[in-house]
mmCIF file of C-alpha atoms and ligand atoms in Angstrom:
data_model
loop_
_atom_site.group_PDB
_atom_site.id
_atom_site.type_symbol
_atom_site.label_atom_id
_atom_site.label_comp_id
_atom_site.label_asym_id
_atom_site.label_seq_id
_atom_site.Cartn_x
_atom_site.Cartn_y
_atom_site.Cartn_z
ATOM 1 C CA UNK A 494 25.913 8.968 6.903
ATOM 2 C CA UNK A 495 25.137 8.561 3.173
ATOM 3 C CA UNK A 496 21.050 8.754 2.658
ATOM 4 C CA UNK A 497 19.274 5.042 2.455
ATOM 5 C CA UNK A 498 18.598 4.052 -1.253
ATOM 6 C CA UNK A 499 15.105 4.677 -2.601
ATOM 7 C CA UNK A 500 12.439 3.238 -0.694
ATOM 8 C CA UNK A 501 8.899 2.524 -1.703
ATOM 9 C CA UNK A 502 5.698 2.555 1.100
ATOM 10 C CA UNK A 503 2.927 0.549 0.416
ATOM 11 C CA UNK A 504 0.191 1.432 3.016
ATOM 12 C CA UNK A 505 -2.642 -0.182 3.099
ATOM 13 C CA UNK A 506 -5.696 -1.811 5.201
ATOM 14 C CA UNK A 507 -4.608 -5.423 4.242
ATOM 15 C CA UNK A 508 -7.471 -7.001 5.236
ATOM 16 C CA UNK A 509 -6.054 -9.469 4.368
ATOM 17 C CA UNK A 510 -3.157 -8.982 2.612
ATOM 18 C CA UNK A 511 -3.698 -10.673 -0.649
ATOM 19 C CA UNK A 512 -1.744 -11.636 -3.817
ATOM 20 C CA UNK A 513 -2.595 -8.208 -5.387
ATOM 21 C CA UNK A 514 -0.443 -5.901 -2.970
ATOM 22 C CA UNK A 515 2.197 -8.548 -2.548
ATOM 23 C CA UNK A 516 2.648 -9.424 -6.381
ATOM 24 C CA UNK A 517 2.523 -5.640 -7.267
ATOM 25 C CA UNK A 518 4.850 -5.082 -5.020
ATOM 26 C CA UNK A 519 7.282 -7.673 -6.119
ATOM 27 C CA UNK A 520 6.725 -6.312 -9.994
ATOM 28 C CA UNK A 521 7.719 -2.905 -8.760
ATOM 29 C CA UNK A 522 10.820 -3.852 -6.959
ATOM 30 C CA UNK A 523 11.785 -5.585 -10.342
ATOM 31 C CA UNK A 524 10.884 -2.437 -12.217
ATOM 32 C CA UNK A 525 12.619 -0.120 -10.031
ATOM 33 C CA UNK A 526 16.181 -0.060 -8.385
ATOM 34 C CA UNK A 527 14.542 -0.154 -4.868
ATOM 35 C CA UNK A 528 16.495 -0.668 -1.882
ATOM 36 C CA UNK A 529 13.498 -1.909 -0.135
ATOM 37 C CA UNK A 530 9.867 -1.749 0.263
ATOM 38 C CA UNK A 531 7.839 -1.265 3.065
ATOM 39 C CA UNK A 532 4.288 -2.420 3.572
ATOM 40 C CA UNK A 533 2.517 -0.102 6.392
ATOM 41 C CA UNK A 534 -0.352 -1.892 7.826
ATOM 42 C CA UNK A 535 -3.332 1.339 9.300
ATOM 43 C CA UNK A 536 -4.182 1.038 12.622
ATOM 44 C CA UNK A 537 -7.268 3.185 12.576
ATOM 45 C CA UNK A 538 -8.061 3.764 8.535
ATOM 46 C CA UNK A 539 -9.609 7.759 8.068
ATOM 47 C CA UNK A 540 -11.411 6.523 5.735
ATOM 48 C CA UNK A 541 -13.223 3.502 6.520
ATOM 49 C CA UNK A 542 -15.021 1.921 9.246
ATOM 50 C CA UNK A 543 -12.637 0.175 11.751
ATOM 51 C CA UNK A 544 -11.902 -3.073 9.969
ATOM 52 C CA UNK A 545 -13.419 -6.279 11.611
ATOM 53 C CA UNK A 546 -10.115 -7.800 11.846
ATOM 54 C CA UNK A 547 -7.308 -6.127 14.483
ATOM 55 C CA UNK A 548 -4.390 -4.171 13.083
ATOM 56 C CA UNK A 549 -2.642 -6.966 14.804
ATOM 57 C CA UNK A 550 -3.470 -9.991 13.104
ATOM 58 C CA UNK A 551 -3.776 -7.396 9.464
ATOM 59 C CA UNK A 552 0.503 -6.542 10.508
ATOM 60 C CA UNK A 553 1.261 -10.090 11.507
ATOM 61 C CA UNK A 554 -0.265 -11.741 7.953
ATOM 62 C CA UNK A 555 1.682 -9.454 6.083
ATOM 63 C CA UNK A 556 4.605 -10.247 8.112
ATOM 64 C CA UNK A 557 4.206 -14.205 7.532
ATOM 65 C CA UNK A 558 3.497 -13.361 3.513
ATOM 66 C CA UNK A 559 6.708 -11.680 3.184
ATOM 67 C CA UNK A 560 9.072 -13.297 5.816
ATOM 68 C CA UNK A 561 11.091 -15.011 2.483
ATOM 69 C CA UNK A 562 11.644 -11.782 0.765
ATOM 70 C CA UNK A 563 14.328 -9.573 2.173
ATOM 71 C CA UNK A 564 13.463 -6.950 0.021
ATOM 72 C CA UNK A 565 10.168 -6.941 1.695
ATOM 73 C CA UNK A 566 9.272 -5.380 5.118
ATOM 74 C CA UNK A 567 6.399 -4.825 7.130
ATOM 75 C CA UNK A 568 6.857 -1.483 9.093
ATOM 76 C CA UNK A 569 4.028 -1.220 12.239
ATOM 77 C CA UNK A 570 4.487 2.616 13.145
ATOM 78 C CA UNK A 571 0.734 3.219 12.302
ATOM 79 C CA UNK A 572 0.503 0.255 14.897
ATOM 80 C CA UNK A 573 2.162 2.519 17.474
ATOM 81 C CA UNK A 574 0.577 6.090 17.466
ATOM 82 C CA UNK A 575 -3.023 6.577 18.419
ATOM 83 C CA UNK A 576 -5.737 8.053 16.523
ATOM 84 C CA UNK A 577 -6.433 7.955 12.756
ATOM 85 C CA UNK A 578 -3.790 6.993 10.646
ATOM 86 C CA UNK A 579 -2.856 9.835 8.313
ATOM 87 C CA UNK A 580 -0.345 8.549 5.559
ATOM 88 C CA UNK A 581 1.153 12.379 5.866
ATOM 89 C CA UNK A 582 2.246 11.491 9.719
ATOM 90 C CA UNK A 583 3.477 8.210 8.523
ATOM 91 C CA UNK A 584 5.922 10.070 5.891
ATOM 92 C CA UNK A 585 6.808 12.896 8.179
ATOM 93 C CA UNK A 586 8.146 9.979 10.609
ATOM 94 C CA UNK A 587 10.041 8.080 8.182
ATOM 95 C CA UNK A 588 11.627 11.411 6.689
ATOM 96 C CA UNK A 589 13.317 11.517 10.098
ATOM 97 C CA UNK A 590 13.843 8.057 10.141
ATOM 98 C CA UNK A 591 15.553 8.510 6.610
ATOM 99 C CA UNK A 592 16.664 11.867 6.123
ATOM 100 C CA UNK A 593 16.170 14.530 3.737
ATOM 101 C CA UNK A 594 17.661 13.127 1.451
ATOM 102 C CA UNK A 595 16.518 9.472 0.870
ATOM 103 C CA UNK A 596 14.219 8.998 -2.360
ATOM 104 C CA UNK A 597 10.390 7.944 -0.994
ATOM 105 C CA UNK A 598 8.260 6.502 -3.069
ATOM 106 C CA UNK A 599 4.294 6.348 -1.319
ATOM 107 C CA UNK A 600 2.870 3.322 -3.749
ATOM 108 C CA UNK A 601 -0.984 3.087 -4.360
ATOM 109 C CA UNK A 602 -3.759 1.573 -6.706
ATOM 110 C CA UNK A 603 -5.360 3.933 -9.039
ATOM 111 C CA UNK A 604 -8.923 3.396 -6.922
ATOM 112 C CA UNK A 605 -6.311 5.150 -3.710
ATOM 113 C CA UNK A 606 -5.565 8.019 -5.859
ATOM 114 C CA UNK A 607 -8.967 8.695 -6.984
ATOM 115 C CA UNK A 608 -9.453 9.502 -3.084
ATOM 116 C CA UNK A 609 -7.096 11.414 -2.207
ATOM 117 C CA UNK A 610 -8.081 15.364 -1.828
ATOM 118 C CA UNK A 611 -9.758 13.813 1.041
ATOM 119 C CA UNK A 612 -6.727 12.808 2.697
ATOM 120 C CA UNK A 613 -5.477 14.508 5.770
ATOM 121 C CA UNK A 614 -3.261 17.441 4.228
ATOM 122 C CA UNK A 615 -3.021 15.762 0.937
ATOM 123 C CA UNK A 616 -0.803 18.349 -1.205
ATOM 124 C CA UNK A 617 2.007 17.733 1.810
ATOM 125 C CA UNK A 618 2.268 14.157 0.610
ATOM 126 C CA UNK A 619 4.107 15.120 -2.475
ATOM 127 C CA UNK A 620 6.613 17.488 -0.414
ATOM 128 C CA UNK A 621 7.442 14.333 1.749
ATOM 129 C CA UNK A 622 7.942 11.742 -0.676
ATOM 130 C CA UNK A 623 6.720 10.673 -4.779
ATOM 131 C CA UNK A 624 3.492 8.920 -5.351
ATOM 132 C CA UNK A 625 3.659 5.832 -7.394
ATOM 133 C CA UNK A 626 0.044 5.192 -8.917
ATOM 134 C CA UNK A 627 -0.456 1.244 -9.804
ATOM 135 C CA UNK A 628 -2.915 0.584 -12.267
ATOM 136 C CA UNK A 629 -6.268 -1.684 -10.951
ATOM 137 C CA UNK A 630 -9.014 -4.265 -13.063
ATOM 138 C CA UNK A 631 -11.634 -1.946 -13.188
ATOM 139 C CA UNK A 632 -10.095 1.407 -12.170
ATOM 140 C CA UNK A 633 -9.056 4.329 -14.521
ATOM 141 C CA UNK A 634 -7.382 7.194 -14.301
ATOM 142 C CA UNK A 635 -9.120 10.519 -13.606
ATOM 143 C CA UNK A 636 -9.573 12.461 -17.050
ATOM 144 C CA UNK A 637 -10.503 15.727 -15.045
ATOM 145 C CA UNK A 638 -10.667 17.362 -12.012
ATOM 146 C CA UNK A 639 -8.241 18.334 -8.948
ATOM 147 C CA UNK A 640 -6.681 14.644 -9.128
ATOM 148 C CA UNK A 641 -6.288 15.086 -12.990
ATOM 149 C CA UNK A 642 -4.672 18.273 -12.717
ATOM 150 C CA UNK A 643 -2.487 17.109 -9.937
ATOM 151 C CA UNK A 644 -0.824 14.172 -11.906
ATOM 152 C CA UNK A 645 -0.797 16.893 -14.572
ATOM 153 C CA UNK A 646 1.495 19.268 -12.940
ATOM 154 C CA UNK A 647 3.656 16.699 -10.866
ATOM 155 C CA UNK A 648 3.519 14.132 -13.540
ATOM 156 C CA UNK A 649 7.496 12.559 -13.816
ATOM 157 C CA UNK A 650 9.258 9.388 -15.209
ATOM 158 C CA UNK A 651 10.312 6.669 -13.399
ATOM 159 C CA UNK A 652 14.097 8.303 -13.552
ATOM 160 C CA UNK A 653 12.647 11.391 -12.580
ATOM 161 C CA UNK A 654 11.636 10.105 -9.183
ATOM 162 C CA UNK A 655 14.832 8.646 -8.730
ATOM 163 C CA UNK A 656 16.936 11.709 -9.489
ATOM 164 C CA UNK A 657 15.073 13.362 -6.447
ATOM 165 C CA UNK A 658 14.380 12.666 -2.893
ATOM 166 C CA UNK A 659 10.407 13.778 -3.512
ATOM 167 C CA UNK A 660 7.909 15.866 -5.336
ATOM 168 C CA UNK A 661 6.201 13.484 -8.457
ATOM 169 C CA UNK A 662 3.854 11.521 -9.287
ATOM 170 C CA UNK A 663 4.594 8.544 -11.638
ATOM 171 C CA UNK A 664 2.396 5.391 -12.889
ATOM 172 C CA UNK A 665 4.290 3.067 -12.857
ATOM 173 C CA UNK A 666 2.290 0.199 -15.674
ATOM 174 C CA UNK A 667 2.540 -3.231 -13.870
ATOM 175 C CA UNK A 668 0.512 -6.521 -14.781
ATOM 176 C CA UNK A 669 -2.820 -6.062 -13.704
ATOM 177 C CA UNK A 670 -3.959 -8.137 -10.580
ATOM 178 C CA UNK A 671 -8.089 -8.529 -10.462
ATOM 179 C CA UNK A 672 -7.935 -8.895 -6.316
ATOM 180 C CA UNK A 673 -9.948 -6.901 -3.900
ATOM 181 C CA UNK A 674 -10.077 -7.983 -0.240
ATOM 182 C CA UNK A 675 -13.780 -7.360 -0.295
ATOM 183 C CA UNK A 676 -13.923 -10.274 -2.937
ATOM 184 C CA UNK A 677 -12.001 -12.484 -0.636
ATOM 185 C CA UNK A 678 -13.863 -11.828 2.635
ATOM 186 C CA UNK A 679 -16.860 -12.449 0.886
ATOM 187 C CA UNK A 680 -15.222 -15.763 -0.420
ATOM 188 C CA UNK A 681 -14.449 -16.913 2.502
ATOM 189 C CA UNK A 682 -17.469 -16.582 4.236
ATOM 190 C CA UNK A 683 -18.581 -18.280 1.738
ATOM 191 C CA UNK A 684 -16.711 -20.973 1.503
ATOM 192 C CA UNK A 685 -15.308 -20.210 -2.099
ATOM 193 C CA UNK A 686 -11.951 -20.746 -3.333
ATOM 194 C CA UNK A 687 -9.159 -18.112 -2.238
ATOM 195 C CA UNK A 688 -6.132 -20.433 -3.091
ATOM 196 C CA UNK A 689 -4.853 -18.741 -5.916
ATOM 197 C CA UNK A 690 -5.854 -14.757 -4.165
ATOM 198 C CA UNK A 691 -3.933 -15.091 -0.970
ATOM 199 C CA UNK A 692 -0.568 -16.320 -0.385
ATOM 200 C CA UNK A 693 -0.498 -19.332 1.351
ATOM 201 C CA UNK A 694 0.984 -18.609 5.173
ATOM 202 C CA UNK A 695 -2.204 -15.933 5.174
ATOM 203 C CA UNK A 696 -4.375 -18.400 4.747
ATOM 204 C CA UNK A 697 -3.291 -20.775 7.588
ATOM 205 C CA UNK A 698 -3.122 -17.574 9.365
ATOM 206 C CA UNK A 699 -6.696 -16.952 8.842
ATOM 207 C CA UNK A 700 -7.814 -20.642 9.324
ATOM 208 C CA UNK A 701 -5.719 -20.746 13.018
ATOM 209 C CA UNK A 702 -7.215 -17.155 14.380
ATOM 210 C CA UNK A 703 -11.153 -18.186 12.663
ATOM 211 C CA UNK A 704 -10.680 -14.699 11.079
ATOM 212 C CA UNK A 705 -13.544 -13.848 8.234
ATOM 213 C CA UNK A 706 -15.691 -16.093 9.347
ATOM 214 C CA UNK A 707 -14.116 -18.599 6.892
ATOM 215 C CA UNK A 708 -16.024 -21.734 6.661
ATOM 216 C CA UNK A 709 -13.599 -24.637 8.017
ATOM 217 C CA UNK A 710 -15.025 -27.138 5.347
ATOM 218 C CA UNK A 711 -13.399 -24.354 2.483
ATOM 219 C CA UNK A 712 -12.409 -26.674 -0.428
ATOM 220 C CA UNK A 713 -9.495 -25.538 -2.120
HETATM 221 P P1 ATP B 2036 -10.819 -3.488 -0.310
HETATM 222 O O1 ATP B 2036 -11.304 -4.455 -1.341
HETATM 223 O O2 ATP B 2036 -11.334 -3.805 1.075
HETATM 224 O O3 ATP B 2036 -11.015 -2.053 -0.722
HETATM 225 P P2 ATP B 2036 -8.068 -3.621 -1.170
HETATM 226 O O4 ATP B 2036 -7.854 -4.945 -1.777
HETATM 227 O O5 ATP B 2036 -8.254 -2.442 -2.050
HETATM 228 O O6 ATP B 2036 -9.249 -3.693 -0.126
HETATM 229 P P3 ATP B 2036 -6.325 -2.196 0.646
HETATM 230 O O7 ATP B 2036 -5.629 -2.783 1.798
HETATM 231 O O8 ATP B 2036 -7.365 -1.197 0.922
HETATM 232 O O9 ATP B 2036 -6.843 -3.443 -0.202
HETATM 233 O O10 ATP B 2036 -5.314 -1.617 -0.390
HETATM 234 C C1 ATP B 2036 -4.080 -1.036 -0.041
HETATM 235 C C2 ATP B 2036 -3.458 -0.467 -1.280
HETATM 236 O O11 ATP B 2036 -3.242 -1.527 -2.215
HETATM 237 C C3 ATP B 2036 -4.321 0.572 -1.999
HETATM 238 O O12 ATP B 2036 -3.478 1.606 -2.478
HETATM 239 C C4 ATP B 2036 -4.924 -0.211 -3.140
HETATM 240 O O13 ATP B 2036 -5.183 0.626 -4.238
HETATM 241 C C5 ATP B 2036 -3.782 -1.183 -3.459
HETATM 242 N N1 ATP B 2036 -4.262 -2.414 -4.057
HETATM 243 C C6 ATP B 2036 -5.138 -3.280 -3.530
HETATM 244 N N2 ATP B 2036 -5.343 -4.309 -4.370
HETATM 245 C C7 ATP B 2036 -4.557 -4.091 -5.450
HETATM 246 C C8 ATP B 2036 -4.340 -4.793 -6.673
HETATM 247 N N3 ATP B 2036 -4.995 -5.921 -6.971
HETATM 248 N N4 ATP B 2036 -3.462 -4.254 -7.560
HETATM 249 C C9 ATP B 2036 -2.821 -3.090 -7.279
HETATM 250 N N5 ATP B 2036 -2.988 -2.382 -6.147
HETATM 251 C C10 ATP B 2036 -3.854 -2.870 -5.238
#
């Protein structure tokens, strides 16, 4: 069986899923020849408190956001394994899902990467798949330290990650998107405007289930 083209794994709380992962993720399919990406809801984030809103409703709004993009997909296997969701279990399970072969891309914001020595067995990540850093509003790059010297030594070009099925780190310069979810859940609760933050079948989504505690008189 020939190996899967390259495919790119957004994880992510998405709570909700806003107009920041899913326009980020669009640019990078455009700036990449991606056979698909996949957006991995967590279950049970390490490193945050359990989110307010179920992993259920976070999956099914990224579902409805991206049901008109076939290059989109919204992949629940955090959704079926107990305990904390470690991105390194995630990759380990789609490496047998994919093979050895297949090139895996694991796409996050700059503020993810900043984090990540305190991921679960964080220098496997690289020996499972690449590590595509997006820029964020407000986030830089490390200029020292264990992260710095990590992009340092595994530091590659966009063809390099495609020549090989893992092992780099690449940032990959998009347009910048200035969307948090904190800013939206604090919108909503509000009342504020979140039209132009989250796509539109997320907000009926969140207006049907009450989610947020989103004011029903929200003027848009
Ligand atoms: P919060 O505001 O609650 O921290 P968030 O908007 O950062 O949430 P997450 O679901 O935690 O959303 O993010 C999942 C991934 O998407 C992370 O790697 C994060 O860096 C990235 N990301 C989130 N928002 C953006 C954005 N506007 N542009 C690029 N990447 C983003």
């Amino acid at each position: 069986m020939n190996a899967p083209g390259p495919t790119a794994v957004f994880g992510g709380t998405f709570n909700p899923f806003h107009c920041g992962h899913l326009g980020s993720a669009r640019d990078l399919l455009d700036a990449l020849p991606l056979h698909e990406l996949r957006f991995v809801p967590a279950a049970q984030p390490p490193h945050r408190k359990l989110p307010g809103v179920s992993a259920e409703d976070r999956a099914a709004m990224v579902e409805l956001a991206i049901a008109d993009d076939p290059r989109l997909r919204c992949d629940r296997r955090e959704l079926e394994r107990d305990g904390p969701s470690y991105t390194v279990d995630t990759l380990e399970s789609l490496r047998e899902e994919l093979g050895a072969e297949t090139c895996l891309l694991l796409v996050m914001g700059c503020d993810a990467v900043q984090g990540l020595p305190h991921w679960h067995r964080w220098e496997q990540l690289v020996e499972l798949a690449h590590i595509v850093v997006l820029a964020r509003p407000g986030w830089r790059l490390p200029r020292e330290g264990v992260v710095h010297d990590f992009m340092q030594q595994r530091g590659g070009t966009a063809q390099d990650l495609l020549r090989a099925p893992c092992g780099r780190v690449h940032v990959q310069q998009l347009a910048p998107r200035d969307v948090s979810a904190t800013a939206i859940r604090a919108l909503l609760q509000s009342g504020g405007a979140v039209s132009h933050l989250l796509p539109g079948p997320v907000i009926q989504y969140i207006r049907d289930h009450g989610l947020y505690g989103a004011a029903p008189t929200t003027q848009e």
